[in-house]
Amino acid sequence: MQTSPVNWPNSLWAAVTPQGPELPELVGTETADVVVVGGGFTGLSTALHLREAGVDVAIVEAAEPGWGASGRNNGQVIPTLSRPDPEDIVARHGAVGERFVGLLRDSASTLFDVARRYKIEAEQEQAGWVQPVHSPGRIKIAERRVRQWSKFGAPVELLSRDQARDMLGSDAWHGGFWNRTGGHINPLALARGLARAVLGLGARIYARSPAMSFERRNDRWVVKTAKGEISGRALVMATNAYSGEFSKSLVPDIAHEVMPVLSWQMATQPLSDNVRKTIIPARKAMSDTHGELYFARYDARNRLVTGGAVIVPGNKAERLKARVAERLQRLWPQIGEVSFDYVWNGYVGMTTDYMPRFHKLGPNAYGWTGCNGRAVALTMALGGELAKAVRGVPEGELALPFTEPVTIPAHGLLRKVAVLKLLLYRYRDAREVA
């Protein structure tokens, strides 16, 4: 068995999570009924659903399961998109949009149900997700989202300013809403647990084997890596924000319709029990209405896991520590001195309209991208839909609004300056707009 090293980020999750299963590289020629490229949440969930249906499936992963965005994120399980609301989605996509809204509505419960069913220990807490509003005018956002998600059967509730204060332990917000099905997890533990579950059902996972290209040959999809190739009747491209990181020629149209934006995550030292009970006392996940997002949740060791953004290059981690420490002290003065044990980053795949993109790549071949900071719950639910697609379920029954790839003009240049959009977010955050 090959043991090429994989460099993991210096994250909280990498530090506390038991090692994943030992996996081979793809060497030589292999076959499967379905080939999945990418061993993150999408790929693992797709493989899990396929094996539950008795379908032969193999995953080709560039590094190790959870190495990319699936193991680097904040671990908040949020059953919504970041910007588009249900009525926006339905207006754009019609009946399939309604099915997609239903998928989103149930996506958090889907994740927690899978973790329970396979006894995955991922520090999961289905304590709910809260979106407080950071200015009085933005209560209109909460009212709109509660109205629309209630219409589609989501267990959401509008929060007054007093309720938000009691729920979060801070006077910083002016109300908001919460969804009872949300929560948080250790994302790397979930990824590694899913990998074990997938292997236990008889799937194969080839690690440290970046897919360099794929082609249609003799009515089969052939995926090539540096040391081998694997062919399948069907193909799922599950690479999201990392679609262009290992091979520029793998799926250039998909890679160029999403902007990989660096997202910074941070974990404090464990808070004392007395302080912890006054800050988000019921341990809900929280992310607010700032464009430059304020977000926080606890891990199993009572670390507050949060994050931030920085524009100017140079010593970013240390500058973030100072900036986010000041923010936490402003939101929760009772926290006292703040120090961070872990600071790490990874890519978030952003689209121009904050909508994910779903594509048919050819006969029995599918791909998607554009999590827009809402990947954890969404990707787990998408795995079930992608599994249905490659099994031949009619498109009219899928919750996948397919479109043609539309690349972002001057993608390479914009990628270099994308961080400057943070200036626009800060400007808007300071204004009284809804």
PDB file of N, CA, C and O in Angstrom, residues 170-199:
ATOM      1  N   SER A 170     -25.916  38.087  24.430  1.00  0.00           N
ATOM      2  CA  SER A 170     -25.320  39.343  23.983  1.00  0.00           C
ATOM      3  C   SER A 170     -26.409  40.317  23.561  1.00  0.00           C
ATOM      4  O   SER A 170     -27.449  39.920  23.027  1.00  0.00           O
ATOM      5  N   ASP A 171     -26.141  41.626  23.780  1.00  0.00           N
ATOM      6  CA  ASP A 171     -27.037  42.691  23.333  1.00  0.00           C
ATOM      7  C   ASP A 171     -26.683  43.199  21.941  1.00  0.00           C
ATOM      8  O   ASP A 171     -27.230  44.208  21.483  1.00  0.00           O
ATOM      9  N   ALA A 172     -25.791  42.511  21.243  1.00  0.00           N
ATOM     10  CA  ALA A 172     -25.263  43.037  19.989  1.00  0.00           C
ATOM     11  C   ALA A 172     -26.263  42.971  18.844  1.00  0.00           C
ATOM     12  O   ALA A 172     -26.098  43.678  17.846  1.00  0.00           O
ATOM     13  N   TRP A 173     -27.282  42.138  18.945  1.00  0.00           N
ATOM     14  CA  TRP A 173     -28.180  41.914  17.821  1.00  0.00           C
ATOM     15  C   TRP A 173     -29.591  42.421  18.118  1.00  0.00           C
ATOM     16  O   TRP A 173     -29.957  42.637  19.264  1.00  0.00           O
ATOM     17  N   HIS A 174     -30.374  42.583  17.060  1.00  0.00           N
ATOM     18  CA  HIS A 174     -31.682  43.233  17.145  1.00  0.00           C
ATOM     19  C   HIS A 174     -32.830  42.276  16.829  1.00  0.00           C
ATOM     20  O   HIS A 174     -33.869  42.698  16.325  1.00  0.00           O
ATOM     21  N   GLY A 175     -32.660  41.031  17.141  1.00  0.00           N
ATOM     22  CA  GLY A 175     -33.638  40.016  16.799  1.00  0.00           C
ATOM     23  C   GLY A 175     -33.033  39.041  15.808  1.00  0.00           C
ATOM     24  O   GLY A 175     -31.810  38.948  15.661  1.00  0.00           O
ATOM     25  N   GLY A 176     -33.891  38.309  15.090  1.00  0.00           N
ATOM     26  CA  GLY A 176     -33.393  37.351  14.117  1.00  0.00           C
ATOM     27  C   GLY A 176     -34.344  36.184  13.974  1.00  0.00           C
ATOM     28  O   GLY A 176     -35.540  36.306  14.233  1.00  0.00           O
ATOM     29  N   PHE A 177     -33.818  35.054  13.526  1.00  0.00           N
ATOM     30  CA  PHE A 177     -34.646  33.855  13.469  1.00  0.00           C
ATOM     31  C   PHE A 177     -33.780  32.644  13.710  1.00  0.00           C
ATOM     32  O   PHE A 177     -32.555  32.703  13.636  1.00  0.00           O
ATOM     33  N   TRP A 178     -34.451  31.543  14.033  1.00  0.00           N
ATOM     34  CA  TRP A 178     -33.689  30.323  14.222  1.00  0.00           C
ATOM     35  C   TRP A 178     -34.428  29.151  13.620  1.00  0.00           C
ATOM     36  O   TRP A 178     -35.641  29.180  13.415  1.00  0.00           O
ATOM     37  N   ASN A 179     -33.647  28.138  13.268  1.00  0.00           N
ATOM     38  CA  ASN A 179     -34.164  26.908  12.692  1.00  0.00           C
ATOM     39  C   ASN A 179     -33.772  25.764  13.620  1.00  0.00           C
ATOM     40  O   ASN A 179     -32.587  25.555  13.895  1.00  0.00           O
ATOM     41  N   ARG A 180     -34.760  25.025  14.094  1.00  0.00           N
ATOM     42  CA  ARG A 180     -34.529  24.000  15.106  1.00  0.00           C
ATOM     43  C   ARG A 180     -33.734  22.807  14.583  1.00  0.00           C
ATOM     44  O   ARG A 180     -33.146  22.062  15.370  1.00  0.00           O
ATOM     45  N   THR A 181     -33.715  22.586  13.263  1.00  0.00           N
ATOM     46  CA  THR A 181     -33.057  21.391  12.736  1.00  0.00           C
ATOM     47  C   THR A 181     -31.555  21.556  12.577  1.00  0.00           C
ATOM     48  O   THR A 181     -30.843  20.576  12.382  1.00  0.00           O
ATOM     49  N   GLY A 182     -31.043  22.805  12.630  1.00  0.00           N
ATOM     50  CA  GLY A 182     -29.621  23.041  12.429  1.00  0.00           C
ATOM     51  C   GLY A 182     -28.785  22.644  13.630  1.00  0.00           C
ATOM     52  O   GLY A 182     -29.268  22.093  14.617  1.00  0.00           O
ATOM     53  N   GLY A 183     -27.509  22.952  13.553  1.00  0.00           N
ATOM     54  CA  GLY A 183     -26.606  22.620  14.651  1.00  0.00           C
ATOM     55  C   GLY A 183     -25.167  22.699  14.202  1.00  0.00           C
ATOM     56  O   GLY A 183     -24.812  23.505  13.342  1.00  0.00           O
ATOM     57  N   HIS A 184     -24.334  21.823  14.755  1.00  0.00           N
ATOM     58  CA  HIS A 184     -22.916  21.842  14.383  1.00  0.00           C
ATOM     59  C   HIS A 184     -22.278  20.486  14.610  1.00  0.00           C
ATOM     60  O   HIS A 184     -22.793  19.647  15.363  1.00  0.00           O
ATOM     61  N   ILE A 185     -21.149  20.289  13.934  1.00  0.00           N
ATOM     62  CA  ILE A 185     -20.420  19.029  13.966  1.00  0.00           C
ATOM     63  C   ILE A 185     -18.923  19.316  13.936  1.00  0.00           C
ATOM     64  O   ILE A 185     -18.488  20.437  13.678  1.00  0.00           O
ATOM     65  N   ASN A 186     -18.125  18.290  14.173  1.00  0.00           N
ATOM     66  CA  ASN A 186     -16.707  18.270  13.804  1.00  0.00           C
ATOM     67  C   ASN A 186     -16.678  17.771  12.362  1.00  0.00           C
ATOM     68  O   ASN A 186     -16.904  16.585  12.103  1.00  0.00           O
ATOM     69  N   PRO A 187     -16.435  18.652  11.377  1.00  0.00           N
ATOM     70  CA  PRO A 187     -16.592  18.243   9.981  1.00  0.00           C
ATOM     71  C   PRO A 187     -15.592  17.183   9.536  1.00  0.00           C
ATOM     72  O   PRO A 187     -15.943  16.303   8.742  1.00  0.00           O
ATOM     73  N   LEU A 188     -14.360  17.250  10.031  1.00  0.00           N
ATOM     74  CA  LEU A 188     -13.379  16.241   9.638  1.00  0.00           C
ATOM     75  C   LEU A 188     -13.756  14.875  10.206  1.00  0.00           C
ATOM     76  O   LEU A 188     -13.601  13.845   9.542  1.00  0.00           O
ATOM     77  N   ALA A 189     -14.276  14.848  11.429  1.00  0.00           N
ATOM     78  CA  ALA A 189     -14.729  13.583  12.004  1.00  0.00           C
ATOM     79  C   ALA A 189     -15.895  13.018  11.205  1.00  0.00           C
ATOM     80  O   ALA A 189     -16.004  11.797  11.014  1.00  0.00           O
ATOM     81  N   LEU A 190     -16.781  13.885  10.719  1.00  0.00           N
ATOM     82  CA  LEU A 190     -17.882  13.407   9.889  1.00  0.00           C
ATOM     83  C   LEU A 190     -17.349  12.822   8.591  1.00  0.00           C
ATOM     84  O   LEU A 190     -17.787  11.743   8.159  1.00  0.00           O
ATOM     85  N   ALA A 191     -16.401  13.509   7.948  1.00  0.00           N
ATOM     86  CA  ALA A 191     -15.845  13.013   6.688  1.00  0.00           C
ATOM     87  C   ALA A 191     -15.178  11.650   6.887  1.00  0.00           C
ATOM     88  O   ALA A 191     -15.395  10.721   6.093  1.00  0.00           O
ATOM     89  N   ARG A 192     -14.376  11.525   7.928  1.00  0.00           N
ATOM     90  CA  ARG A 192     -13.694  10.252   8.153  1.00  0.00           C
ATOM     91  C   ARG A 192     -14.679   9.164   8.561  1.00  0.00           C
ATOM     92  O   ARG A 192     -14.521   7.989   8.184  1.00  0.00           O
ATOM     93  N   GLY A 193     -15.707   9.526   9.310  1.00  0.00           N
ATOM     94  CA  GLY A 193     -16.734   8.556   9.658  1.00  0.00           C
ATOM     95  C   GLY A 193     -17.506   8.094   8.434  1.00  0.00           C
ATOM     96  O   GLY A 193     -17.837   6.910   8.296  1.00  0.00           O
ATOM     97  N   LEU A 194     -17.814   9.020   7.531  1.00  0.00           N
ATOM     98  CA  LEU A 194     -18.481   8.646   6.288  1.00  0.00           C
ATOM     99  C   LEU A 194     -17.604   7.728   5.453  1.00  0.00           C
ATOM    100  O   LEU A 194     -18.100   6.772   4.835  1.00  0.00           O
ATOM    101  N   ALA A 195     -16.296   8.023   5.420  1.00  0.00           N
ATOM    102  CA  ALA A 195     -15.386   7.168   4.661  1.00  0.00           C
ATOM    103  C   ALA A 195     -15.417   5.737   5.198  1.00  0.00           C
ATOM    104  O   ALA A 195     -15.473   4.771   4.430  1.00  0.00           O
ATOM    105  N   ARG A 196     -15.420   5.588   6.506  1.00  0.00           N
ATOM    106  CA  ARG A 196     -15.489   4.247   7.097  1.00  0.00           C
ATOM    107  C   ARG A 196     -16.819   3.571   6.764  1.00  0.00           C
ATOM    108  O   ARG A 196     -16.865   2.373   6.468  1.00  0.00           O
ATOM    109  N   ALA A 197     -17.896   4.349   6.802  1.00  0.00           N
ATOM    110  CA  ALA A 197     -19.202   3.781   6.481  1.00  0.00           C
ATOM    111  C   ALA A 197     -19.256   3.322   5.032  1.00  0.00           C
ATOM    112  O   ALA A 197     -19.777   2.239   4.719  1.00  0.00           O
ATOM    113  N   VAL A 198     -18.716   4.133   4.140  1.00  0.00           N
ATOM    114  CA  VAL A 198     -18.710   3.803   2.718  1.00  0.00           C
ATOM    115  C   VAL A 198     -17.887   2.532   2.473  1.00  0.00           C
ATOM    116  O   VAL A 198     -18.314   1.624   1.745  1.00  0.00           O
ATOM    117  N   LEU A 199     -16.723   2.462   3.083  1.00  0.00           N
ATOM    118  CA  LEU A 199     -15.899   1.260   2.937  1.00  0.00           C
ATOM    119  C   LEU A 199     -16.598   0.042   3.514  1.00  0.00           C
ATOM    120  O   LEU A 199     -16.541  -1.057   2.947  1.00  0.00           O
TER     121      LEU A 199
END
